Coordinates of C-alpha atoms in Angstrom, one line a residue:
Chain A
M115 CA 58.4 318.5 134.1
S116 CA 57.6 315.0 135.3
K117 CA 60.2 313.1 137.0
E118 CA 60.0 310.3 134.4
L119 CA 60.9 312.9 131.7
I120 CA 63.9 314.1 133.8
L121 CA 65.0 310.5 134.1
M122 CA 64.8 310.0 130.3
L123 CA 66.9 313.0 129.7
H124 CA 69.8 311.5 131.6
P125 CA 70.6 308.6 129.2
T126 CA 69.6 310.8 126.3
F127 CA 72.3 313.3 127.1
G128 CA 74.7 310.4 127.9
V129 CA 74.2 308.8 124.5
L130 CA 74.6 312.1 122.7
A131 CA 77.9 312.7 124.7
I132 CA 79.1 309.2 123.5
I133 CA 78.3 310.1 119.9
A134 CA 80.1 313.4 120.2
S135 CA 83.1 311.6 121.7
V136 CA 83.1 309.1 118.8
W137 CA 83.0 312.2 116.5
V138 CA 86.1 313.6 118.3
F139 CA 87.8 310.2 117.9
V140 CA 87.2 310.1 114.1
E141 CA 88.2 313.8 113.6
A142 CA 91.4 313.1 115.6
L143 CA 92.3 310.1 113.4
N144 CA 92.5 312.5 110.5
A145 CA 93.5 315.7 112.4
S146 CA 94.7 318.5 110.2
D147 CA 94.3 322.3 109.8
A148 CA 91.1 321.5 107.8
N149 CA 89.2 319.8 110.6
I150 CA 90.8 321.1 113.8
V151 CA 88.0 323.6 114.5
R152 CA 85.4 320.9 114.0
L153 CA 87.4 318.5 116.3
R154 CA 87.6 321.1 119.1
N155 CA 83.9 322.1 118.7
A156 CA 82.9 318.4 119.0
S157 CA 85.1 318.0 122.1
V158 CA 83.4 321.0 123.8
L159 CA 80.0 319.6 122.8
A160 CA 80.9 316.2 124.3
A161 CA 81.8 317.9 127.6
I162 CA 78.6 320.1 127.6
L163 CA 76.5 317.0 127.0
M164 CA 78.2 315.0 129.7
W165 CA 77.7 317.8 132.2
S166 CA 74.1 317.9 131.2
A167 CA 73.7 314.2 131.8
Y168 CA 75.4 314.6 135.2
I169 CA 73.2 317.6 136.3
V170 CA 69.9 316.0 135.1
G171 CA 70.8 312.5 136.4
G172 CA 72.2 313.9 139.6
Y173 CA 69.1 315.9 140.3
W174 CA 66.9 312.9 139.8
Y175 CA 69.2 310.7 141.9
V176 CA 69.3 313.1 144.8
V177 CA 65.6 314.0 144.8
F178 CA 63.7 311.0 143.5
Y179 CA 65.9 307.8 143.6
G180 CA 65.2 307.0 147.3
G181 CA 61.9 305.3 146.6
D182 CA 63.3 303.2 143.7
K183 CA 66.3 302.3 145.9
T184 CA 64.0 300.8 148.6
L185 CA 62.0 299.0 146.0
I186 CA 65.1 297.5 144.2
K187 CA 66.8 296.4 147.5
A188 CA 63.6 294.6 148.5
G189 CA 63.2 293.0 145.0
P190 CA 64.7 290.0 143.3
W191 CA 67.6 292.0 141.9
P192 CA 69.1 293.9 144.9
F193 CA 72.5 294.0 143.2
A194 CA 71.0 296.4 140.7
H195 CA 71.4 299.0 143.4
S196 CA 74.2 297.5 145.6
F197 CA 76.6 297.0 142.7
F198 CA 75.4 298.7 139.6
M199 CA 74.0 301.9 141.0
E200 CA 76.7 302.3 143.6
T201 CA 79.4 301.8 141.0
K202 CA 77.7 303.9 138.4
E203 CA 77.2 306.9 140.6
H204 CA 80.9 307.0 141.5
V205 CA 82.5 306.0 138.2
F206 CA 80.4 308.7 136.6
L207 CA 82.3 311.3 138.5
M208 CA 85.5 310.1 136.8
L209 CA 83.8 310.1 133.4
L210 CA 82.7 313.7 134.1
L211 CA 86.3 314.8 134.7
L212 CA 87.5 312.8 131.7
A213 CA 84.9 314.5 129.5
T214 CA 85.9 317.8 130.9
Y215 CA 89.6 317.0 130.1
L216 CA 88.7 316.1 126.5
P217 CA 88.4 319.7 125.2
I218 CA 91.5 320.7 127.3
A219 CA 93.5 318.1 125.3
A220 CA 91.8 319.0 122.1
Y221 CA 92.9 322.6 122.4
G222 CA 96.5 321.4 122.6
E223 CA 98.8 321.0 119.6
V224 CA 96.7 318.2 118.0
V225 CA 97.8 318.9 114.4
K226 CA 101.5 319.6 115.1
K227 CA 102.2 316.8 117.6
S228 CA 101.2 313.2 117.3
A229 CA 101.6 312.8 121.1
T230 CA 98.7 315.2 121.7
R231 CA 96.7 313.6 118.9
N232 CA 97.2 310.2 120.4
L233 CA 96.2 311.6 123.8
V234 CA 92.9 312.9 122.3
L235 CA 92.3 309.5 120.7
W236 CA 92.8 307.7 124.0
T237 CA 90.8 310.2 126.0
S238 CA 87.8 310.2 123.6
A239 CA 87.9 306.3 123.5
L240 CA 87.8 306.2 127.3
V241 CA 84.8 308.5 127.4
V242 CA 83.0 306.3 124.9
L243 CA 83.8 303.1 126.8
L244 CA 82.9 304.5 130.2
G245 CA 79.8 306.1 128.7
L246 CA 78.7 302.7 127.3
A247 CA 79.4 301.1 130.7
M248 CA 77.2 303.8 132.3
E249 CA 74.4 303.1 129.9
G250 CA 74.6 299.4 130.6
A251 CA 74.6 299.9 134.3
G252 CA 71.6 302.2 133.9
A253 CA 69.8 299.3 132.1
F254 CA 70.5 297.0 135.0
I255 CA 69.1 299.5 137.5
S256 CA 65.9 300.0 135.4
M257 CA 65.5 296.2 135.2
G258 CA 66.1 296.0 138.9
A259 CA 63.1 298.3 139.5
K260 CA 61.0 296.5 136.9
V261 CA 61.5 293.0 138.3
A262 CA 60.8 294.4 141.8
L263 CA 57.5 295.9 140.7
L264 CA 56.6 292.7 138.8
A265 CA 57.4 290.6 141.9
N266 CA 55.1 292.8 144.0
Q267 CA 52.2 292.2 141.5
I268 CA 52.5 288.4 141.7
Chain B
M9 CA 109.2 314.4 133.5
T10 CA 110.5 317.9 132.7
T11 CA 111.0 319.6 129.3
H12 CA 114.7 318.8 129.6
Q13 CA 114.1 315.1 130.0
A14 CA 111.6 314.6 127.1
G15 CA 112.1 315.4 123.5
A16 CA 110.0 318.5 122.4
A17 CA 108.3 316.5 119.6
D18 CA 107.1 313.9 122.0
T19 CA 105.9 316.2 124.7
V20 CA 102.5 317.8 125.1
S21 CA 101.8 321.3 126.3
A22 CA 102.1 322.2 130.0
K23 CA 98.4 322.8 130.3
V24 CA 97.4 319.5 128.7
T25 CA 100.0 317.7 130.9
G26 CA 99.0 319.5 134.1
Y27 CA 95.3 318.7 133.7
G28 CA 96.0 315.2 132.6
I29 CA 98.0 314.5 135.7
S30 CA 95.3 316.3 137.7
Y31 CA 92.7 314.0 136.2
A32 CA 94.7 310.9 137.2
V33 CA 95.3 312.1 140.8
T34 CA 91.7 313.2 141.3
S35 CA 90.4 310.0 139.9
I36 CA 92.5 307.8 142.3
L37 CA 91.6 310.1 145.2
S38 CA 87.9 310.0 144.3
A39 CA 88.0 306.2 144.3
L40 CA 89.8 306.1 147.7
L41 CA 87.2 308.5 149.0
V42 CA 84.5 306.1 148.0
V43 CA 86.0 303.4 150.1
L44 CA 86.6 305.8 153.0
K45 CA 83.1 307.3 153.1
E46 CA 81.4 303.9 152.6
S47 CA 83.4 302.3 155.4
N48 CA 83.5 305.2 157.9
E49 CA 80.2 306.6 159.2
G50 CA 81.9 309.8 160.4
V51 CA 83.3 310.7 157.0
H52 CA 80.0 309.8 155.4
G53 CA 78.1 312.0 157.9
L54 CA 80.5 314.9 157.4
M55 CA 80.0 314.7 153.6
V56 CA 76.2 314.7 154.1
A57 CA 76.4 317.7 156.4
I58 CA 78.4 319.8 153.9
T59 CA 75.8 319.8 151.0
G60 CA 72.9 317.7 152.2
H61 CA 74.0 314.6 150.2
H62 CA 77.3 312.7 150.2
W63 CA 77.4 312.3 146.5
V64 CA 76.9 316.0 145.8
T65 CA 79.8 316.8 148.2
H66 CA 81.9 314.1 146.5
G67 CA 81.3 315.5 143.0
L68 CA 82.0 319.0 144.3
L69 CA 85.3 317.9 145.9
D70 CA 86.3 316.1 142.7
V71 CA 85.7 319.2 140.5
I72 CA 87.5 321.5 142.9
V73 CA 90.6 319.2 143.2
F74 CA 90.7 318.6 139.4
V75 CA 90.5 322.4 138.5
A76 CA 92.9 323.5 141.4
L77 CA 95.5 320.8 140.9
G78 CA 95.4 321.2 137.1
A79 CA 95.9 325.0 137.4
V80 CA 98.8 324.5 139.8
L81 CA 100.5 321.8 137.8
S82 CA 100.1 323.8 134.5
R83 CA 102.0 326.7 136.0
M84 CA 104.4 325.0 138.4
G85 CA 108.0 325.7 137.3
G86 CA 106.9 327.0 133.9
G87 CA 104.6 324.0 133.6
I88 CA 105.2 320.3 134.1
R89 CA 106.0 318.2 131.0
M90 CA 105.7 314.5 130.1
T91 CA 106.0 312.5 126.9
G92 CA 102.8 311.8 125.2
N93 CA 103.0 308.1 125.8
A94 CA 103.7 308.6 129.6
L95 CA 100.7 310.9 129.9
I96 CA 98.5 308.5 128.0
A97 CA 99.6 305.6 130.3
T98 CA 99.0 307.9 133.3
V99 CA 95.4 308.8 132.2
V100 CA 94.5 305.3 131.1
G101 CA 96.1 303.6 134.1
A102 CA 94.4 305.9 136.6
T103 CA 91.0 305.3 134.9
V104 CA 91.5 301.5 135.1
I105 CA 92.8 301.5 138.7
S106 CA 90.1 303.9 139.9
G107 CA 87.3 301.9 138.2
A108 CA 88.7 298.7 139.6
I109 CA 88.8 300.1 143.2
I110 CA 85.2 301.3 142.9
A111 CA 83.8 298.2 141.2
G112 CA 85.9 296.0 143.4
Y113 CA 84.6 297.6 146.6
F114 CA 80.9 297.2 145.7
I115 CA 81.2 293.6 144.4

């Protein structure tokens, strides 16, 4: 598998994890005995997808990112690494734990207790917001590499 | 904080509470570890030595602390309990503070 394909899988899994978390949020809004199994399945799916994004992205970061890092730091957008990548790689660890916590919360008494239902709503919303922030940071990092390559051509 | 202090209807289960607090604590510790390893060559070098990459070690530590602390808090004294609102505030607050520490450090 080419390293570019591995890199593409990272945001793909990330977006799918965000969509699964939105799904959990919507199911939690209307939590009942009729949809609790679906809610819990979606929460497990969100966690699996986030772990997939972490493993694939982490592998690419550890094995291949070194060259891009040098390129970005020497280019017109060094902050794409020094701020966006550094922040992203560490905030992602929080997001991973939060996505892992989502099914733990979803397997609580979501239907019987509004407190647990609200917790699932907040947790899934945080996963969505942090996930979108990660996607945005990834866009800055890609653009940082792109403008560095363009600057080298001129 | 305990079952006796919070109404049963407003509390969440011991497991959900335990892992929620564990997430909050791990999240804050993880953010502080970012500052520590980035500002201390010795700590950074030690984390590299453990797995070959500081970020891999960091992730591994986060997962171990989250799982271990969550398991302990879920069982401690029959399980720690909080009201739902307090737990939500803890989880959201820890996420905001940790994110601010990390982003603030790299600005």
